[in-house]
XYZ file of N, CA, C and O in Angstrom:
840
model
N 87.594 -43.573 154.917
C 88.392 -42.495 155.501
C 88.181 -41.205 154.709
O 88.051 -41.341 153.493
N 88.118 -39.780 155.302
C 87.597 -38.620 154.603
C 89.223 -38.154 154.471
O 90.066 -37.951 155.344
N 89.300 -38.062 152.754
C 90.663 -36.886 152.988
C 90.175 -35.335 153.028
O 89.085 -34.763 153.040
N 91.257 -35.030 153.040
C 91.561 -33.784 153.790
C 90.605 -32.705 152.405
O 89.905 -31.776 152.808
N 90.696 -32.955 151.027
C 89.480 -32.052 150.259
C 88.228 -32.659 150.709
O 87.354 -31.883 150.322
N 87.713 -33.580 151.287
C 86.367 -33.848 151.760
C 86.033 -32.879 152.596
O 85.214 -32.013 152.289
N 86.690 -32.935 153.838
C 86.866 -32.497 155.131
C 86.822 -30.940 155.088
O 86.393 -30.192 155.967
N 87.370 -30.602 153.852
C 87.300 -28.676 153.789
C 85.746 -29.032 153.323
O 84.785 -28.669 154.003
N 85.609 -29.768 152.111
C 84.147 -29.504 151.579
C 83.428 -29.839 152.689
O 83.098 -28.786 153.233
N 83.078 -30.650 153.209
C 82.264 -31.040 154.603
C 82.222 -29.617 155.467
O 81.125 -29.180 155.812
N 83.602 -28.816 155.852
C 82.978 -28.042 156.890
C 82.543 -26.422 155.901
O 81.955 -25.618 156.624
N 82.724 -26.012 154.705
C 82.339 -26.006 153.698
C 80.629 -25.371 153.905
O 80.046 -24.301 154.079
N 80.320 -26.934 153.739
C 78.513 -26.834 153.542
C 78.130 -26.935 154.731
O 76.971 -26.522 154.771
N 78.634 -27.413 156.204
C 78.354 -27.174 157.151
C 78.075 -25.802 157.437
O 76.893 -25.665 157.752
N 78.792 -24.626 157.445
C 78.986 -23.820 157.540
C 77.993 -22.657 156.627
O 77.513 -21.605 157.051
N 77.896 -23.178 155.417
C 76.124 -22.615 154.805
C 75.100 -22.946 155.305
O 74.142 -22.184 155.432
N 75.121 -24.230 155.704
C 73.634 -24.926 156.193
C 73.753 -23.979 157.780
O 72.704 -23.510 158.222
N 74.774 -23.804 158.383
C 74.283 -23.270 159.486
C 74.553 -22.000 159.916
O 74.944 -21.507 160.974
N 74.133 -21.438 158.428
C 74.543 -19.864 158.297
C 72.994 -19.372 157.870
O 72.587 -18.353 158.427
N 72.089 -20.062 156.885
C 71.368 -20.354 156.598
C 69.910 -20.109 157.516
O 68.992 -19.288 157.502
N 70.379 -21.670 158.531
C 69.365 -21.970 159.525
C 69.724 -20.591 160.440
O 68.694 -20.221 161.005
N 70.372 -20.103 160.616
C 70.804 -19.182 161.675
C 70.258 -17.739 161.096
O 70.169 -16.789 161.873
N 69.839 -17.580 159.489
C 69.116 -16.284 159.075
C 67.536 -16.767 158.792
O 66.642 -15.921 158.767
N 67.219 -18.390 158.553
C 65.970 -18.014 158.741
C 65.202 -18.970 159.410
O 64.083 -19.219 158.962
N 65.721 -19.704 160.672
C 65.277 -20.448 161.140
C 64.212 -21.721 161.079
O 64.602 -22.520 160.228
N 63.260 -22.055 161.580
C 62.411 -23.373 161.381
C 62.068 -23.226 160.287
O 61.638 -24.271 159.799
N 62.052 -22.379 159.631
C 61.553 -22.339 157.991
C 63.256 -22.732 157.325
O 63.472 -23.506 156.392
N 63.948 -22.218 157.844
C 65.278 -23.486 156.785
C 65.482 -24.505 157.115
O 65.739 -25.265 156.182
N 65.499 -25.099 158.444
C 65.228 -26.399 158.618
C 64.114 -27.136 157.980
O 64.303 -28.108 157.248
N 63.213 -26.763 158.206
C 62.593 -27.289 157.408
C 62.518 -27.088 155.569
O 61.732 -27.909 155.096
N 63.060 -26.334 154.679
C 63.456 -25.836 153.710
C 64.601 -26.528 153.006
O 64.841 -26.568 151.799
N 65.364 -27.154 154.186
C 66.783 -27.784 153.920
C 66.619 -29.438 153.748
O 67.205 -30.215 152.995
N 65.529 -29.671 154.805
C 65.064 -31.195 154.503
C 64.231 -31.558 153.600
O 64.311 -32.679 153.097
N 63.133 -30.522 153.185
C 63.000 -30.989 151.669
C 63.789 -31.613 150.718
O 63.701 -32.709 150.164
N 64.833 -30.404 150.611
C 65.642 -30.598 149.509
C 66.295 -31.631 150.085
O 66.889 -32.147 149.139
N 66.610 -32.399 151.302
C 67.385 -33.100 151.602
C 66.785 -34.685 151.252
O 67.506 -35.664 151.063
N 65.490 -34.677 151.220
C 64.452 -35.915 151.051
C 64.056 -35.929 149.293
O 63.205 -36.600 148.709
N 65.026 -34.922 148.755
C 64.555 -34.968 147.286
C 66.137 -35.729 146.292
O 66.871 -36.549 146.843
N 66.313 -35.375 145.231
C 67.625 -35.520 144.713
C 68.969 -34.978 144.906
O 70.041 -35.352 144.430
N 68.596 -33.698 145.969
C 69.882 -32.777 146.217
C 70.443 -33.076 147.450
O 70.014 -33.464 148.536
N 71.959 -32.669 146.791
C 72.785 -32.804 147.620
C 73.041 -32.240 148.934
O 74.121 -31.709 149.192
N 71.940 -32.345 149.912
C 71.876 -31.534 151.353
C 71.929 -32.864 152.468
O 70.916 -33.562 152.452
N 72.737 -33.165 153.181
C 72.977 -34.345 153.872
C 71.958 -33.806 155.382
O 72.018 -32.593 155.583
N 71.359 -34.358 156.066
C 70.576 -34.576 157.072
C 71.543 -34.696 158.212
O 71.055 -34.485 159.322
N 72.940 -35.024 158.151
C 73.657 -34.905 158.856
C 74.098 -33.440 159.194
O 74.308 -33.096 160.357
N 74.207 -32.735 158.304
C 74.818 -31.517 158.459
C 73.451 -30.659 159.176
O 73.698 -29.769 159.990
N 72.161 -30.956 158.851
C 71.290 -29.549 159.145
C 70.394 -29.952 160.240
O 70.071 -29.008 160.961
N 69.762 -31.433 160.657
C 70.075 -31.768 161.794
C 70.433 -31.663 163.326
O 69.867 -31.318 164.363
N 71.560 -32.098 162.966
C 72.530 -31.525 164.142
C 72.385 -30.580 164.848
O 71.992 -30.400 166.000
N 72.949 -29.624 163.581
C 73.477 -28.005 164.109
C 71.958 -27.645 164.661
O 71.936 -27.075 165.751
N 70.732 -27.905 164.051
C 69.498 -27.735 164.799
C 69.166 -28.029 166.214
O 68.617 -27.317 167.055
N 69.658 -29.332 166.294
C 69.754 -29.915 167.693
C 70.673 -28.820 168.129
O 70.184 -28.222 169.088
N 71.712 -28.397 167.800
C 72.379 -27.286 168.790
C 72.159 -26.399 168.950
O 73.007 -25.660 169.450
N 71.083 -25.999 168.676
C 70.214 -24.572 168.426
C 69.353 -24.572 169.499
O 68.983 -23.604 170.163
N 69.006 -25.957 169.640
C 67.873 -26.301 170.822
C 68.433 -26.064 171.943
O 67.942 -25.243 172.718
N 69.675 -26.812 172.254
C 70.672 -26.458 173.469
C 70.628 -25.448 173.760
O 70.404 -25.192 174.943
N 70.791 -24.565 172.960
C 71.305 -23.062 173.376
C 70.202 -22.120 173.543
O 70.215 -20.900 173.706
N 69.293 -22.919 173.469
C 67.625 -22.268 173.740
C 67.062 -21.527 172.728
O 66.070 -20.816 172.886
N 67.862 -21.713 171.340
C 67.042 -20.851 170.130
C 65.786 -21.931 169.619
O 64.692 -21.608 169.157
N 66.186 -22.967 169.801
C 65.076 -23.335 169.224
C 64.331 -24.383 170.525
O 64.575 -24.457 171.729
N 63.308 -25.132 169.617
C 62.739 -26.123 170.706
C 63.133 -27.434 170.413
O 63.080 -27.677 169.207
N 63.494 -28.317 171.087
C 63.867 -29.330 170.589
C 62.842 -30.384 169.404
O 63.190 -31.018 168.408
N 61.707 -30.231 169.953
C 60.992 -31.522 169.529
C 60.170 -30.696 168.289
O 59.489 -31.189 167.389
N 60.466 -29.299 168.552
C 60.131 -28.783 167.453
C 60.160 -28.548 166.266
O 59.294 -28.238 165.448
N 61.995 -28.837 166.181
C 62.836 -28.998 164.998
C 62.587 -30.636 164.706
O 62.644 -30.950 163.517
N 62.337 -31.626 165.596
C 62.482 -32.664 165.442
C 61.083 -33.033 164.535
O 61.413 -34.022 163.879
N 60.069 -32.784 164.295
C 58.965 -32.351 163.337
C 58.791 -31.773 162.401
O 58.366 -32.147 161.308
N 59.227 -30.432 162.888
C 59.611 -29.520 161.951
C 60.262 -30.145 159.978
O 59.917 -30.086 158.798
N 61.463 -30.732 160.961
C 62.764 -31.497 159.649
C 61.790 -33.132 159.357
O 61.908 -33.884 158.390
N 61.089 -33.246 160.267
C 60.255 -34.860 159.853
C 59.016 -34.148 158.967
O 58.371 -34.832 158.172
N 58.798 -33.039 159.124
C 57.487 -32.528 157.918
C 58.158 -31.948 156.886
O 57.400 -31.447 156.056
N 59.410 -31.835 156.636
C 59.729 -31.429 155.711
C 60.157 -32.796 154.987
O 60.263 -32.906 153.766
N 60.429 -34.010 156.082
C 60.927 -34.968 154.900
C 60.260 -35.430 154.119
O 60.530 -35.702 152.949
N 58.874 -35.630 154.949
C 57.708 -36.073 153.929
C 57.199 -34.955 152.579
O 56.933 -35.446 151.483
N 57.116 -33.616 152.781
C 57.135 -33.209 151.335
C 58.223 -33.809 150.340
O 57.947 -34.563 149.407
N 59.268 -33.447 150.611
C 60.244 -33.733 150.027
C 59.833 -35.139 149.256
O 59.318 -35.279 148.146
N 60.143 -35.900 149.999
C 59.763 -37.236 150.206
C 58.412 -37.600 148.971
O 58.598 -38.622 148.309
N 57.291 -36.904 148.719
C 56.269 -37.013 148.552
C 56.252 -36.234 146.771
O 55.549 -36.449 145.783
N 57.567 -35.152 147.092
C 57.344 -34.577 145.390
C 57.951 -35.636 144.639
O 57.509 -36.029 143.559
N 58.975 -36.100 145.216
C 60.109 -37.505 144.711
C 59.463 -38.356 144.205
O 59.647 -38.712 143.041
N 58.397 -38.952 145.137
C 57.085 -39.965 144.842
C 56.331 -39.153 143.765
O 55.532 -39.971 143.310
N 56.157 -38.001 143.123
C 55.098 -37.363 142.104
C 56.362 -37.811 140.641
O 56.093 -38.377 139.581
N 57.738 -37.291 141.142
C 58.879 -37.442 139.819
C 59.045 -38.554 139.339
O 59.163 -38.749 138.129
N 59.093 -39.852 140.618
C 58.984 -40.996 140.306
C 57.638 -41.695 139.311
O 57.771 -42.695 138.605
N 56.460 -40.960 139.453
C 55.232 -41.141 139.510
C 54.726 -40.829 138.088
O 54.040 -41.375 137.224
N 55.445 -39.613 138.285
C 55.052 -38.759 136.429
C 56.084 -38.398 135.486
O 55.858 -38.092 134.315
N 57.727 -38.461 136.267
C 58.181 -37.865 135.197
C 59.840 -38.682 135.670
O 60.869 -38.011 135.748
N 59.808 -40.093 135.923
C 61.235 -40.572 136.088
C 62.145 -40.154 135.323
O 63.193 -39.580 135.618
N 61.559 -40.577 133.886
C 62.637 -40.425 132.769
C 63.006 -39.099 132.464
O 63.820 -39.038 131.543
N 62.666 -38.026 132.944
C 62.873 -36.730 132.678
C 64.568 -36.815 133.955
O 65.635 -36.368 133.535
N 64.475 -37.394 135.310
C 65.576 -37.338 136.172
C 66.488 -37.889 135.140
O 67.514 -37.342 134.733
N 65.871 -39.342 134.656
C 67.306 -40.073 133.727
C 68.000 -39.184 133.012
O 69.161 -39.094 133.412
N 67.732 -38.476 132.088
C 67.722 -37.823 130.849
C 68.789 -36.427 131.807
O 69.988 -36.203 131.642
N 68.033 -35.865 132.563
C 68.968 -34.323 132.886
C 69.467 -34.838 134.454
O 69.016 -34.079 135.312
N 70.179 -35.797 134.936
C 70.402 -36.347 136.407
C 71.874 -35.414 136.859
O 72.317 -34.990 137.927
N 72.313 -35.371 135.469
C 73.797 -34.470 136.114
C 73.827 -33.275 136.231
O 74.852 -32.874 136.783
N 72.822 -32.201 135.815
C 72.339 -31.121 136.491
C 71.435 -31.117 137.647
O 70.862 -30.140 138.131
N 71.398 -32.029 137.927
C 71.058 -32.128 139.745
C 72.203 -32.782 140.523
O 72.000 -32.977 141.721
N 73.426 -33.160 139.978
C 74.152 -33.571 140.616
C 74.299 -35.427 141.114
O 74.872 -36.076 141.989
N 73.405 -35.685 139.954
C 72.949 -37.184 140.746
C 73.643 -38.104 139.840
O 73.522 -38.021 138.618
N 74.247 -38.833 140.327
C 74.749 -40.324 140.028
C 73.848 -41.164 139.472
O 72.805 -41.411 140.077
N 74.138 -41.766 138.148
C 72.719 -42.411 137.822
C 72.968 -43.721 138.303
O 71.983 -44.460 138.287
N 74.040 -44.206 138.731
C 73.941 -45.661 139.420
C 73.547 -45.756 140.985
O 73.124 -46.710 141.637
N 73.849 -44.378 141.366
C 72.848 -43.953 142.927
C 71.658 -44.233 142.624
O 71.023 -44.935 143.411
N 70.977 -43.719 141.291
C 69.462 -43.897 141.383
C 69.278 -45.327 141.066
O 68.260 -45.854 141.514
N 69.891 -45.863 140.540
C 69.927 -47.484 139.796
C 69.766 -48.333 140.818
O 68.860 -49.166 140.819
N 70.787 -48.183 141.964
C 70.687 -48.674 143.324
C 69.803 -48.735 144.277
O 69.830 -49.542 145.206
N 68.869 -47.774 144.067
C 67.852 -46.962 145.021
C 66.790 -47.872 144.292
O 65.922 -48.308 145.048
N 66.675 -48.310 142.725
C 66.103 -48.971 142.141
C 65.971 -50.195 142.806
O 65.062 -50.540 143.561
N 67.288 -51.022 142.339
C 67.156 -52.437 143.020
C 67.041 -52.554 144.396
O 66.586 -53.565 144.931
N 67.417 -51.602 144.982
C 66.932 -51.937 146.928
C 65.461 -51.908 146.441
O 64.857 -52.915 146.073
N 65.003 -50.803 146.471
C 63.295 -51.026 146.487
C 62.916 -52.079 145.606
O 61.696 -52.089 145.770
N 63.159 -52.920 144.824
C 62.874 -54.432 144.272
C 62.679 -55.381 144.700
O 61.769 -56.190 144.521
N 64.142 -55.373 145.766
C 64.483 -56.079 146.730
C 63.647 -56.427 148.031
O 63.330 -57.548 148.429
N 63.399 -55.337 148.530
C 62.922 -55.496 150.182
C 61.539 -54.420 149.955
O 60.921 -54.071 150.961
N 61.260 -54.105 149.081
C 59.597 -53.721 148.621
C 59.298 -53.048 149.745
O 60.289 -52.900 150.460
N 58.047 -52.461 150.286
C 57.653 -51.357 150.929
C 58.578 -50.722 152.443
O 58.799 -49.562 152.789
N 58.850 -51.669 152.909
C 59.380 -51.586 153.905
C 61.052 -50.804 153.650
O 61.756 -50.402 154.577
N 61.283 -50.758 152.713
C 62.300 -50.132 152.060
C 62.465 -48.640 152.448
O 63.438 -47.986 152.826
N 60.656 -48.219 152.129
C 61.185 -46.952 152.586
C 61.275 -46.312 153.669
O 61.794 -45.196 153.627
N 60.826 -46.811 154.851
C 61.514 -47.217 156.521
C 63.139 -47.201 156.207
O 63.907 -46.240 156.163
N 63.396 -48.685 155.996
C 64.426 -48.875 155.661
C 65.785 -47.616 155.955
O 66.568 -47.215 156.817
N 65.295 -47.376 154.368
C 66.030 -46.531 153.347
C 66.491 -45.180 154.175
O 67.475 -44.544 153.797
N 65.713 -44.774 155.342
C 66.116 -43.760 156.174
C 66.979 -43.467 156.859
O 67.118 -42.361 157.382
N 68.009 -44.806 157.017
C 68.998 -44.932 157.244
C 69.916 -45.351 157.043
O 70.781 -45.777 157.808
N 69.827 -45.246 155.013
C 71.377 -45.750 154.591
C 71.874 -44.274 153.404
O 71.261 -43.808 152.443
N 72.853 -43.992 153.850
C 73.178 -42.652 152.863
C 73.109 -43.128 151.203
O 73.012 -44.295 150.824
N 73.176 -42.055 150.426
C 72.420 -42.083 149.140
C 70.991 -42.699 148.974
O 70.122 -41.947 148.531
N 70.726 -43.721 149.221
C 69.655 -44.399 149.309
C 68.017 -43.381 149.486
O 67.101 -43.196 148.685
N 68.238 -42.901 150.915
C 67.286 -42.248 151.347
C 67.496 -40.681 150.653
O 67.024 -39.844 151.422
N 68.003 -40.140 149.569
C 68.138 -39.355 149.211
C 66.987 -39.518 147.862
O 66.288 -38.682 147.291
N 67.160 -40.965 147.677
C 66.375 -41.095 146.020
C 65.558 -42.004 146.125
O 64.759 -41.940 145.190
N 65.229 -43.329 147.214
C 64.245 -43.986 147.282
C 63.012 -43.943 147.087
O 62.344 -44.953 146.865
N 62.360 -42.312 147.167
C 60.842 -41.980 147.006
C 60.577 -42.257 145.511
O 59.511 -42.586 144.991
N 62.333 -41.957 144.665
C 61.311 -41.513 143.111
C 61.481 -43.355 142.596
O 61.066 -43.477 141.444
N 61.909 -44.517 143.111
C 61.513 -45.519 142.367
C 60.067 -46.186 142.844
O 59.476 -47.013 142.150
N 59.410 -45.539 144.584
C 58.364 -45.953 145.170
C 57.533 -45.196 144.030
O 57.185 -45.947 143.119
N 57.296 -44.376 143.950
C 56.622 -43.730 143.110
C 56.364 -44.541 141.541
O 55.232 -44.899 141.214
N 57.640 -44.775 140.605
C 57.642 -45.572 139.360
C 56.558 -46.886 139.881
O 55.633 -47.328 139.200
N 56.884 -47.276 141.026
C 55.908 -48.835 141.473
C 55.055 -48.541 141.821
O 54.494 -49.487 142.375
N 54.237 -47.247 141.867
C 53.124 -47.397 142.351
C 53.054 -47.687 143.993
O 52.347 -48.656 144.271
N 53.497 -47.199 144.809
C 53.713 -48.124 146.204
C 52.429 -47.013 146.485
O 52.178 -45.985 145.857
N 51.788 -47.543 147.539
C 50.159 -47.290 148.202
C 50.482 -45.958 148.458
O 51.698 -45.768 148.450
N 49.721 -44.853 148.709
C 50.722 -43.887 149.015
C 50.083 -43.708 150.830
O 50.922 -43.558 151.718
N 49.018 -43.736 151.077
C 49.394 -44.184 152.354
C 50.150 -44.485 153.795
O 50.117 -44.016 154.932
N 51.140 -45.970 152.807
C 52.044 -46.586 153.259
C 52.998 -45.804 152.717
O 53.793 -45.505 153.608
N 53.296 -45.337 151.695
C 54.617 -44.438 151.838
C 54.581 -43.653 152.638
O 55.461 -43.748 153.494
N 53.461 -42.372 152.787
C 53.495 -41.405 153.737
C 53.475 -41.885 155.060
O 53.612 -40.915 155.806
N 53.341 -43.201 155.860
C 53.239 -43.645 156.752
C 55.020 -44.205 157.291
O 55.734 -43.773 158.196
N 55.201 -45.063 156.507
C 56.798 -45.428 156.077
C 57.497 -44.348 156.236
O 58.138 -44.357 157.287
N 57.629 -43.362 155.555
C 58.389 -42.329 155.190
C 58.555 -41.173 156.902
O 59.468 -40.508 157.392
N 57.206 -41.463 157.268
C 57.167 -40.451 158.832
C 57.770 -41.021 159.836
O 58.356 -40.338 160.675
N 57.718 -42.337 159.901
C 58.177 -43.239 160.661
C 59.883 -43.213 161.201
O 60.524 -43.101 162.246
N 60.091 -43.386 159.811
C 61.749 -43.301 159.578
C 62.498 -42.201 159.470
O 63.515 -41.886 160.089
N 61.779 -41.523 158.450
C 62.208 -39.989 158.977
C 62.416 -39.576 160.018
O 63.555 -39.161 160.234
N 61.283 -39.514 161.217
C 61.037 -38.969 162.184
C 62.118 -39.989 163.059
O 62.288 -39.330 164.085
N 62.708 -40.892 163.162
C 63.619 -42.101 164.297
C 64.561 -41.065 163.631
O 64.717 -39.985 164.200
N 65.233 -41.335 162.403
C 66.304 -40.830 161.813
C 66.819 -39.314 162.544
O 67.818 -39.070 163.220
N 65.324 -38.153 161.954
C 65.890 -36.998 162.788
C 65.755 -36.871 164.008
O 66.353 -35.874 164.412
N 65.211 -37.460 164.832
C 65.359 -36.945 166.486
C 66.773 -37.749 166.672
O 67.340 -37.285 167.661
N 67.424 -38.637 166.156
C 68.215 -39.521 166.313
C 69.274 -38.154 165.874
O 69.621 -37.474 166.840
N 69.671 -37.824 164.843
C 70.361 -36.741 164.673
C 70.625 -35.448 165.549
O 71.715 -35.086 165.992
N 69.117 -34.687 165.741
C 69.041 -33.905 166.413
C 69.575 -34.084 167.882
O 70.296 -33.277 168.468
N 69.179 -35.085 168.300
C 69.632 -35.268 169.826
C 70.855 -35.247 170.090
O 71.382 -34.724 171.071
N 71.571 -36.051 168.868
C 73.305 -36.092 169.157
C 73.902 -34.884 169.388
O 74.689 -34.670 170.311
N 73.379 -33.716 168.184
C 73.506 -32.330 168.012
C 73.533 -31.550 169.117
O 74.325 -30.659 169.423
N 72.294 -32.108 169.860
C 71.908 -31.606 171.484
C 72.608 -31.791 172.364
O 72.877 -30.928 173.199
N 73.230 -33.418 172.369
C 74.323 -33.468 173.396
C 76.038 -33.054 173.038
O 76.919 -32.720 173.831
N 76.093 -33.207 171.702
C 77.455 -32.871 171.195
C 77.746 -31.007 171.550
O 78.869 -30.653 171.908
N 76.742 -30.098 171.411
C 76.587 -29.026 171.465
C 77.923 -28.271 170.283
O 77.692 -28.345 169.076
N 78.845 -27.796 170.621
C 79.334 -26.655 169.277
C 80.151 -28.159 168.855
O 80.571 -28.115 167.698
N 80.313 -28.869 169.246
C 81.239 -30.443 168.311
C 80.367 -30.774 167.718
O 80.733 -31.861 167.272
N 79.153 -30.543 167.284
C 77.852 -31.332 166.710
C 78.419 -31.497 165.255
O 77.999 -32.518 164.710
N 79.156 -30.841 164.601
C 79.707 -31.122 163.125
C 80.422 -32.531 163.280
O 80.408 -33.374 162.384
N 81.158 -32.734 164.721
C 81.804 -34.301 164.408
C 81.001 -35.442 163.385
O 81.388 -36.155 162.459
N 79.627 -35.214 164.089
C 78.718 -36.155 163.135
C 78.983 -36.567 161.959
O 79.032 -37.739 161.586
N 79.212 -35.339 161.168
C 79.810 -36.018 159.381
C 80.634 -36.768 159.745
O 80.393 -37.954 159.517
N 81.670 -36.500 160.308
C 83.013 -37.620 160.166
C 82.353 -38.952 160.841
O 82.950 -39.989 160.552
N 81.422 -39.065 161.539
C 81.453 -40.712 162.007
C 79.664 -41.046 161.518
O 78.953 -41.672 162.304
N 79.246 -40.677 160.513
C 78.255 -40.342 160.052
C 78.121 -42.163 159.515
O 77.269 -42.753 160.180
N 78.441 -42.563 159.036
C 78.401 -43.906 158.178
C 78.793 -44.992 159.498
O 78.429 -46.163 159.394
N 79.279 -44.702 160.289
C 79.349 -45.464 161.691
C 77.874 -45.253 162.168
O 77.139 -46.228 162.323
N 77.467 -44.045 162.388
C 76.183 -44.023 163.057
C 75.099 -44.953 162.230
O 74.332 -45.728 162.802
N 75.146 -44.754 160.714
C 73.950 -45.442 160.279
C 74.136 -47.015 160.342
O 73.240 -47.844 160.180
N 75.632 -47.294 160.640
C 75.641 -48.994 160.604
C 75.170 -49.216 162.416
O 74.632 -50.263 162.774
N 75.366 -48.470 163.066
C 74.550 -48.659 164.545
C 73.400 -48.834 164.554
O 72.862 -49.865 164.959
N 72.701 -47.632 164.007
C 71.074 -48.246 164.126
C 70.646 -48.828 163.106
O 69.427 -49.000 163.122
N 71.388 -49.347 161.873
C 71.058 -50.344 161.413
C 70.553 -51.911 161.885
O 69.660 -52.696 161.568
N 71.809 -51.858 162.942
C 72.372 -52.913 163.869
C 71.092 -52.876 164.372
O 70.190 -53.486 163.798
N 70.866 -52.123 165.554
C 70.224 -52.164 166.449
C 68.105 -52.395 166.145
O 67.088 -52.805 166.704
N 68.602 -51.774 164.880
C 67.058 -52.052 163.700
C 66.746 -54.231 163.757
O 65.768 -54.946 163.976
N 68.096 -54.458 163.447
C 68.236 -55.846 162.990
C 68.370 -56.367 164.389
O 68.594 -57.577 164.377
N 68.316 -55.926 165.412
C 68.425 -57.099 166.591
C 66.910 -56.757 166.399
O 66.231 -57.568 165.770
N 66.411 -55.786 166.820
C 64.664 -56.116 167.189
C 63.950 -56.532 166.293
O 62.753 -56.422 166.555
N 64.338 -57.263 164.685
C 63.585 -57.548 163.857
C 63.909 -59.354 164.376
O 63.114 -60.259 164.629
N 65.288 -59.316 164.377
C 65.347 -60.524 164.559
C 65.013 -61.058 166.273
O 64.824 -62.266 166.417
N 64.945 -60.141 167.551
C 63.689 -60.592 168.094
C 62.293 -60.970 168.419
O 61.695 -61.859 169.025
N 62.103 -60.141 167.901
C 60.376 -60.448 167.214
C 60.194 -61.359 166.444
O 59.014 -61.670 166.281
N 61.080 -62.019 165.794
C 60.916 -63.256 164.739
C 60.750 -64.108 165.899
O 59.636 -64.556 166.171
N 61.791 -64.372 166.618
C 62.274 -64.936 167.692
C 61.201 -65.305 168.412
O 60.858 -66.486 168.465
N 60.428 -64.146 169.171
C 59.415 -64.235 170.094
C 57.956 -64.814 168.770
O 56.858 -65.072 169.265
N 58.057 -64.894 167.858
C 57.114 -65.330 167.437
C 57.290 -67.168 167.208
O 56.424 -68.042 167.184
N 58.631 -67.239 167.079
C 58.591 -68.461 166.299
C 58.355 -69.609 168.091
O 57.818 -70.676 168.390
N 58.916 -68.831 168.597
C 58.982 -69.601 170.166
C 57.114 -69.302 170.510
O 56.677 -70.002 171.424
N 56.125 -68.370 169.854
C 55.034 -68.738 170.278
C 54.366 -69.703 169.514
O 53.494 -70.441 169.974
N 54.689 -69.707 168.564
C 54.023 -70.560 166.965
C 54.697 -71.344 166.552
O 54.572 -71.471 165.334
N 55.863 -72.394 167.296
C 56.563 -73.318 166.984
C 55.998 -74.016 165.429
O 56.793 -73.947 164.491
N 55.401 -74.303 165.324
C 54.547 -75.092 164.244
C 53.937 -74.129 163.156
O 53.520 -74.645 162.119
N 53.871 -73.010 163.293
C 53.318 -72.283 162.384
C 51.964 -72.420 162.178
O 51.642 -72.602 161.004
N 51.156 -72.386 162.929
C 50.040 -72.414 163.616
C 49.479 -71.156 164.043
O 48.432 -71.135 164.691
């Protein structure tokens, strides 16, 4: 439940992010998801959206922003993978002048341990997580490839998934924060029925493992 100092801070940074996008357009959207795919505190919920409502109203293009914020995740995404890569222990050491929780990053640690490349798919749709997941792919060495492949994938479901709501919500598009952690347990959900159909349709072709 958000109390009521969340809820000012929430509309808060809403209200920069789409003060922002509104002075310098596809270049802050995309500008905002960097930083949003890196250690900082810029939620994908908030800049997103209001993009998608930009599209509505004919300032922007839809599928344009929807690229746009998916090419910015992968930089982002990709310097995270260089910090992870060359300079982790420098995040450990100064993490609270970026604002970062070091058991956020600790976490971001053991998921990627856990469920290994596919993580960073994954990771695109669980808050904090996908904020810091690039810099432990990076510490492991993950292919980079498959990260940049991973990373477009999910990114790109994640923001058109955002954007669109934005599109249909039109000036309510801020509701999003408030049911923001509902949305990611939906397409979580909906992630986990088609994994666990495809198991399904395989095991019913390959009974025997054959």
């Amino acid at each position: 439940k958000i109390t009521n100092g969340q809820e000012k801070m929430i509309e808060v940074l809403f209200n920069i992010i789409s003060s922002f996008i509104d002075s310098v357009g596809y270049l802050g959207i995309f500008l905002l998801m960097v930083l949003e795919s890196m250690i900082f505190p810029v939620p994908s919920e908030a800049v997103m959206p209001f993009a998608g409502y930009g599209a509505a109203t004919g300032r922007f293009d839809f599928w344009l922003v929807v690229f746009i914020g998916s090419f910015g995740t992968i930089i982002g995404s990709l310097i995270s993978y260089w910090i992870g890569l060359k300079g982790e222990h420098m995040i450990r050491k100064y993490h609270k002048f970026f604002l970062l929780n070091e058991h956020h990053l600790n976490s971001a640690y053991d998921f990627f341990k856990k469920y290994g490349n596919s993580t960073i798919f994954i990771s695109r749709f669980i808050p904090v997580v996908r904020h810091l997941i690039s810099i432990p792919a990076g510490a492991g060495r993950m292919k980079l490839s498959k990260f940049v492949l991973f990373t477009f994938l999910g990114g790109f479901m994640w923001n058109f998934i955002l954007t669109y709501f934005g599109y249909k919500l039109g000036e309510n598009y801020s509701i999003i924060s408030k049911y923001s952690s509902i949305l990611d347990l939906v397409v979580l959900t909906i992630m986990a029925l088609v994994i666990i159909y495809i198991a399904y349709k395989n095991i019913r072709k390959h009974p025997s493992g054959k």
